[in-house]
Amino acid sequence: MSSKGLILGLGLIAAVASFGFNDDFKRERGGPKDAAKNALEGKEPPALVATEFLNSNGKKISWKDLKGKVVVVDFWTQWCGPCKASVPHVKELLEKYKDKGLVVVGVHSDPDTAKMKAVVSELGMNWIIAQDGEKKTFTAMAGDSFPDYYLIDRKGILRFADLANAEVDRAVEMLIAEKP
C-alpha cells in the first residue's frame, strides 16, 4: 500500500471513530432512513420542535437548554403498546440517574394532544413531554418506529440515533460516566 493510501485509510478510520460508528452498540437499522440516522450521529441534533411541553414548568425546551445533561429522547405515541409498556423502565432509569445528570424527553409524535395528556397522567410520566403532532422533530431525526431512542451527550452531541431498545441502559451508563 502506498503512503497516500495509508494516509487516506487512517483518515477514514479517524472519521468513523469521531462519529461513534466504531462502538459495539446495536442500532435499529434495516430501513430506508438508515443513512440519515447514521449522518445525524456525532453532530448537534436537529431542533426540538413542539407545540406544547408538559412537565417543564411551562417552559419551551430546546436541546441547548439541556447542555451539560445526558438526554434520552424517547419518540412515542399514546396508541403504541410497546411505548406504554416501556414507561416503568424509563421511570426506573430516570430515577437511577437523574442525580447524575440524566434527563428524559418524551417526544409525542401524534396530533391527538388530549389522548397524549391522558396517557401521561394515567402512566405517571413525570419527565418532559414535547407534543410533536406534526412530526417535525420525528422526521428531522429520521424516526421510523415507536418507541425510538436517541441519546444526546453532555456536550449536546447526538451520540446514538435510534439505539436498539435493549442497549439504552448501557449507553446511558457510558454517557453518564463521561466527564462533563
Coordinates of N, CA, C and O in Angstrom, one line a residue, residues 40-137:
L40 N -26.7 11.7 11.3 CA -27.0 12.5 12.5 C -26.0 12.3 13.6 O -25.8 13.3 14.4
E41 N -25.5 11.1 13.8 CA -24.6 10.8 14.9 C -23.3 11.6 14.8 O -22.8 11.8 13.7
G42 N -22.9 12.1 16.0 CA -21.7 12.9 16.0 C -21.9 14.4 15.8 O -20.9 15.1 15.7
K43 N -23.1 14.8 15.7 CA -23.4 16.2 15.4 C -24.5 16.7 16.4 O -25.1 15.9 17.1
E44 N -24.7 18.0 16.4 CA -25.8 18.6 17.2 C -27.1 18.1 16.6 O -27.2 18.0 15.4
P45 N -28.1 17.7 17.5 CA -29.3 17.2 16.9 C -30.1 18.3 16.2 O -30.0 19.5 16.6
P46 N -31.0 17.9 15.3 CA -32.0 18.9 14.8 C -32.8 19.5 15.9 O -33.0 18.9 17.0
A47 N -33.3 20.7 15.7 CA -34.1 21.4 16.7 C -35.3 20.5 17.2 O -35.9 19.7 16.5
L48 N -35.6 20.8 18.5 CA -36.7 20.2 19.1 C -37.9 21.1 18.8 O -38.0 22.2 19.4
V49 N -38.8 20.6 18.0 CA -40.0 21.4 17.6 C -41.2 20.8 18.2 O -41.5 19.6 18.0
A50 N -41.9 21.6 19.0 CA -43.1 21.1 19.7 C -44.1 22.2 19.8 O -43.7 23.4 19.9
T51 N -45.4 21.9 19.8 CA -46.4 22.9 20.0 C -46.7 23.1 21.5 O -47.3 24.1 21.9
E52 N -46.3 22.1 22.3 CA -46.6 22.2 23.8 C -45.6 21.4 24.5 O -45.1 20.4 24.0
F53 N -45.3 21.8 25.7 CA -44.4 21.0 26.6 C -45.1 20.7 27.9 O -45.7 21.6 28.5
L54 N -45.0 19.5 28.4 CA -45.5 19.1 29.7 C -44.4 18.9 30.6 O -43.3 18.5 30.2
N55 N -44.6 19.0 31.9 CA -43.6 18.7 32.9 C -42.3 19.6 32.8 O -41.2 19.1 33.1
S56 N -42.5 20.8 32.3 CA -41.3 21.7 32.1 C -41.5 23.0 32.7 O -40.9 24.0 32.4
N57 N -42.4 23.1 33.7 CA -42.7 24.3 34.4 C -43.2 25.4 33.4 O -42.9 26.6 33.6
G58 N -43.9 25.0 32.4 CA -44.5 25.9 31.4 C -43.5 26.5 30.4 O -43.8 27.3 29.6
K59 N -42.2 26.0 30.5 CA -41.2 26.5 29.6 C -41.1 25.7 28.3 O -41.2 24.5 28.3
K60 N -40.8 26.4 27.2 CA -40.4 25.7 26.0 C -39.0 25.3 26.2 O -38.1 26.0 26.7
I61 N -38.7 24.1 25.7 CA -37.4 23.5 26.0 C -36.6 23.3 24.6 O -37.2 23.0 23.6
S62 N -35.3 23.6 24.6 CA -34.5 23.3 23.4 C -33.4 22.4 23.9 O -33.1 22.2 25.1
W63 N -32.7 21.8 22.9 CA -31.6 20.9 23.3 C -30.5 21.7 24.0 O -29.8 21.2 24.9
K64 N -30.3 22.9 23.6 CA -29.3 23.8 24.2 C -29.6 24.0 25.7 O -28.7 24.1 26.5
D65 N -30.8 24.1 26.1 CA -31.2 24.2 27.5 C -30.7 23.0 28.3 O -30.6 23.1 29.5
L66 N -30.6 21.9 27.7 CA -30.2 20.7 28.4 C -28.7 20.3 28.3 O -28.3 19.3 28.7
K67 N -27.9 21.2 27.7 CA -26.5 21.0 27.6 C -25.9 20.8 29.0 O -26.3 21.5 29.9
G68 N -25.0 19.9 29.1 CA -24.5 19.5 30.4 C -25.2 18.3 31.0 O -24.7 17.7 32.0
K69 N -26.3 17.9 30.4 CA -27.1 16.7 30.9 C -26.9 15.6 29.8 O -26.6 15.9 28.7
V70 N -27.2 14.4 30.2 CA -27.3 13.3 29.3 C -28.8 13.2 29.0 O -29.6 13.1 29.9
V71 N -29.2 13.2 27.7 CA -30.6 13.3 27.4 C -31.0 12.0 26.6 O -30.4 11.6 25.6
V72 N -32.0 11.3 27.1 CA -32.6 10.2 26.4 C -33.9 10.8 25.7 O -34.7 11.3 26.4
V73 N -33.9 10.8 24.4 CA -35.0 11.2 23.6 C -35.8 10.0 23.3 O -35.3 9.0 22.7
D74 N -37.1 9.9 23.8 CA -37.9 8.8 23.6 C -39.1 9.2 22.7 O -40.0 9.9 23.1
F75 N -39.0 8.8 21.4 CA -40.1 9.0 20.5 C -41.2 8.0 20.7 O -41.0 6.8 20.7
W76 N -42.5 8.5 21.0 CA -43.6 7.6 21.4 C -44.9 8.2 20.9 O -45.0 9.4 20.5
T77 N -45.9 7.4 21.0 CA -47.3 7.8 20.8 C -48.2 7.2 21.8 O -47.9 6.1 22.4
Q78 N -49.4 7.8 22.0 CA -50.3 7.3 23.0 C -50.9 6.0 22.6 O -51.4 5.2 23.4
W79 N -50.9 5.6 21.3 CA -51.6 4.4 20.9 C -50.6 3.2 20.8 O -51.0 2.1 20.5
C80 N -49.3 3.4 21.1 CA -48.3 2.4 20.9 C -48.1 1.6 22.2 O -47.7 2.1 23.2
G81 N -48.5 0.3 22.1 CA -48.4 -0.6 23.2 C -47.0 -0.7 23.8 O -46.8 -0.6 25.0
P82 N -46.0 -1.0 22.9 CA -44.6 -1.1 23.4 C -44.1 0.2 24.1 O -43.3 0.2 25.1
C83 N -44.6 1.4 23.6 CA -44.2 2.6 24.3 C -44.8 2.7 25.7 O -44.1 3.0 26.6
K84 N -46.0 2.3 25.8 CA -46.6 2.3 27.2 C -46.0 1.3 28.1 O -45.8 1.5 29.3
A85 N -45.7 0.1 27.5 CA -45.0 -0.9 28.3 C -43.6 -0.5 28.8 O -43.2 -1.0 29.8
S86 N -43.0 0.4 28.1 CA -41.6 0.8 28.4 C -41.6 1.8 29.5 O -40.5 2.1 30.1
V87 N -42.7 2.4 29.9 CA -42.8 3.5 30.8 C -42.2 3.2 32.2 O -41.4 3.9 32.7
P88 N -42.6 2.0 32.8 CA -42.0 1.7 34.1 C -40.4 1.6 34.0 O -39.8 2.1 35.0
H89 N -39.9 1.1 33.0 CA -38.4 1.0 32.9 C -37.8 2.4 32.7 O -36.8 2.7 33.3
V90 N -38.4 3.3 31.9 CA -37.9 4.6 31.7 C -37.9 5.3 33.1 O -37.0 6.0 33.4
K91 N -39.0 5.1 33.9 CA -39.1 5.7 35.2 C -37.9 5.3 36.1 O -37.3 6.1 36.8
E92 N -37.6 4.0 36.0 CA -36.5 3.4 36.8 C -35.2 4.0 36.4 O -34.4 4.3 37.2
L93 N -35.0 4.1 35.1 CA -33.7 4.6 34.6 C -33.6 6.1 35.0 O -32.5 6.4 35.4
L94 N -34.6 6.8 34.9 CA -34.5 8.2 35.2 C -34.3 8.4 36.7 O -33.4 9.2 37.2
E95 N -34.9 7.6 37.5 CA -34.8 7.7 39.0 C -33.3 7.3 39.4 O -32.7 7.9 40.2
K96 N -32.8 6.3 38.7 CA -31.4 5.8 39.0 C -30.4 6.9 38.7 O -29.4 7.0 39.4
Y97 N -30.6 7.6 37.6 CA -29.5 8.5 37.1 C -29.8 10.0 37.1 O -29.0 10.8 36.7
K98 N -31.0 10.4 37.5 CA -31.4 11.9 37.5 C -30.4 12.7 38.3 O -30.1 13.8 37.9
D99 N -29.9 12.2 39.4 CA -29.0 13.0 40.2 C -27.6 13.0 39.6 O -26.7 13.8 40.1
K100 N -27.4 12.2 38.6 CA -26.1 12.2 37.9 C -26.2 13.0 36.6 O -25.2 12.9 35.8
G101 N -27.3 13.6 36.3 CA -27.5 14.4 35.1 C -28.3 13.9 34.0 O -28.3 14.4 32.9
L102 N -29.1 12.8 34.3 CA -29.9 12.3 33.2 C -31.2 13.0 33.1 O -31.9 13.3 34.1
V103 N -31.7 13.3 31.9 CA -33.0 13.9 31.6 C -33.6 13.1 30.5 O -32.9 12.6 29.6
V104 N -34.9 12.8 30.6 CA -35.6 12.2 29.5 C -36.6 13.2 28.9 O -37.2 13.9 29.6
V105 N -36.6 13.2 27.6 CA -37.6 14.0 26.8 C -38.4 13.0 26.0 O -37.9 12.4 25.1
G106 N -39.7 12.9 26.3 CA -40.6 12.1 25.5 C -41.1 13.0 24.4 O -41.7 14.0 24.7
V107 N -40.9 12.6 23.2 CA -41.4 13.4 22.0 C -42.6 12.6 21.5 O -42.5 11.5 20.9
H108 N -43.8 13.1 21.8 CA -45.1 12.5 21.4 C -45.4 12.9 19.9 O -45.6 14.1 19.6
S109 N -45.4 11.9 19.1 CA -45.5 12.1 17.6 C -46.8 11.7 17.1 O -46.9 10.8 16.2
D110 N -47.8 12.3 17.6 CA -49.2 12.1 17.1 C -50.0 13.4 17.4 O -49.7 14.0 18.4
P111 N -50.9 13.8 16.5 CA -51.6 15.0 16.7 C -52.6 15.1 17.9 O -53.1 16.1 18.3
D112 N -53.0 13.9 18.5 CA -54.0 13.9 19.5 C -53.4 14.3 20.9 O -53.1 13.4 21.7
T113 N -53.4 15.6 21.1 CA -52.9 16.1 22.4 C -53.7 15.6 23.6 O -53.2 15.3 24.6
A114 N -55.0 15.6 23.5 CA -55.9 15.2 24.6 C -55.6 13.8 25.0 O -55.4 13.5 26.2
K115 N -55.5 12.8 24.1 CA -55.2 11.4 24.4 C -53.7 11.3 25.0 O -53.5 10.6 25.9
M116 N -52.8 12.1 24.4 CA -51.4 12.1 24.9 C -51.4 12.5 26.4 O -50.8 11.9 27.2
K117 N -52.1 13.6 26.7 CA -52.2 14.1 28.1 C -52.8 13.1 29.1 O -52.4 12.9 30.2
A118 N -53.8 12.4 28.6 CA -54.5 11.3 29.4 C -53.5 10.2 29.7 O -53.4 9.7 30.8
V119 N -52.7 9.8 28.7 CA -51.8 8.7 28.9 C -50.6 9.1 29.8 O -50.2 8.4 30.7
V120 N -50.2 10.4 29.6 CA -49.1 10.9 30.5 C -49.6 10.9 32.0 O -48.8 10.4 32.9
S121 N -50.8 11.3 32.2 CA -51.4 11.3 33.5 C -51.6 9.9 34.1 O -51.2 9.6 35.2
E122 N -52.2 9.1 33.3 CA -52.5 7.7 33.7 C -51.3 6.9 34.0 O -51.3 6.1 35.0
L123 N -50.2 7.1 33.3 CA -49.0 6.3 33.5 C -48.0 7.0 34.4 O -46.9 6.4 34.7
G124 N -48.3 8.2 34.8 CA -47.4 8.9 35.7 C -46.0 9.3 35.0 O -45.0 9.2 35.6
M125 N -46.1 9.7 33.8 CA -44.9 10.1 33.0 C -44.5 11.5 33.5 O -45.0 12.4 33.1
N126 N -43.5 11.5 34.4 CA -43.1 12.8 35.1 C -41.9 13.4 34.4 O -41.3 14.4 35.0
W127 N -41.5 13.0 33.3 CA -40.4 13.7 32.5 C -41.0 14.6 31.5 O -42.2 14.7 31.3
I128 N -40.1 15.4 30.9 CA -40.5 16.4 29.9 C -41.2 15.7 28.7 O -40.6 14.7 28.2
I129 N -42.3 16.2 28.3 CA -43.0 15.6 27.2 C -43.2 16.8 26.2 O -43.7 17.8 26.5
A130 N -42.7 16.6 25.0 CA -42.9 17.5 23.9 C -43.9 17.0 22.9 O -43.8 15.9 22.4
Q131 N -44.9 17.8 22.7 CA -46.0 17.4 21.7 C -45.6 17.8 20.3 O -45.5 19.0 20.0
D132 N -45.3 16.8 19.5 CA -44.8 16.9 18.1 C -45.8 16.3 17.2 O -45.5 15.4 16.4
G133 N -47.0 16.8 17.3 CA -48.1 16.3 16.5 C -47.9 16.3 15.0 O -48.4 15.5 14.2
E134 N -47.1 17.3 14.5 CA -46.8 17.4 13.1 C -45.6 16.6 12.7 O -45.2 16.6 11.5
K135 N -45.0 15.9 13.6 CA -43.8 15.0 13.5 C -42.6 15.8 12.9 O -41.8 15.2 12.2
K136 N -42.5 17.0 13.2 CA -41.3 17.8 12.7 C -40.0 17.3 13.3 O -39.0 17.1 12.6
T137 N -40.0 17.1 14.6 CA -38.8 16.6 15.2 C -38.5 15.1 14.8 O -37.4 14.7 14.5

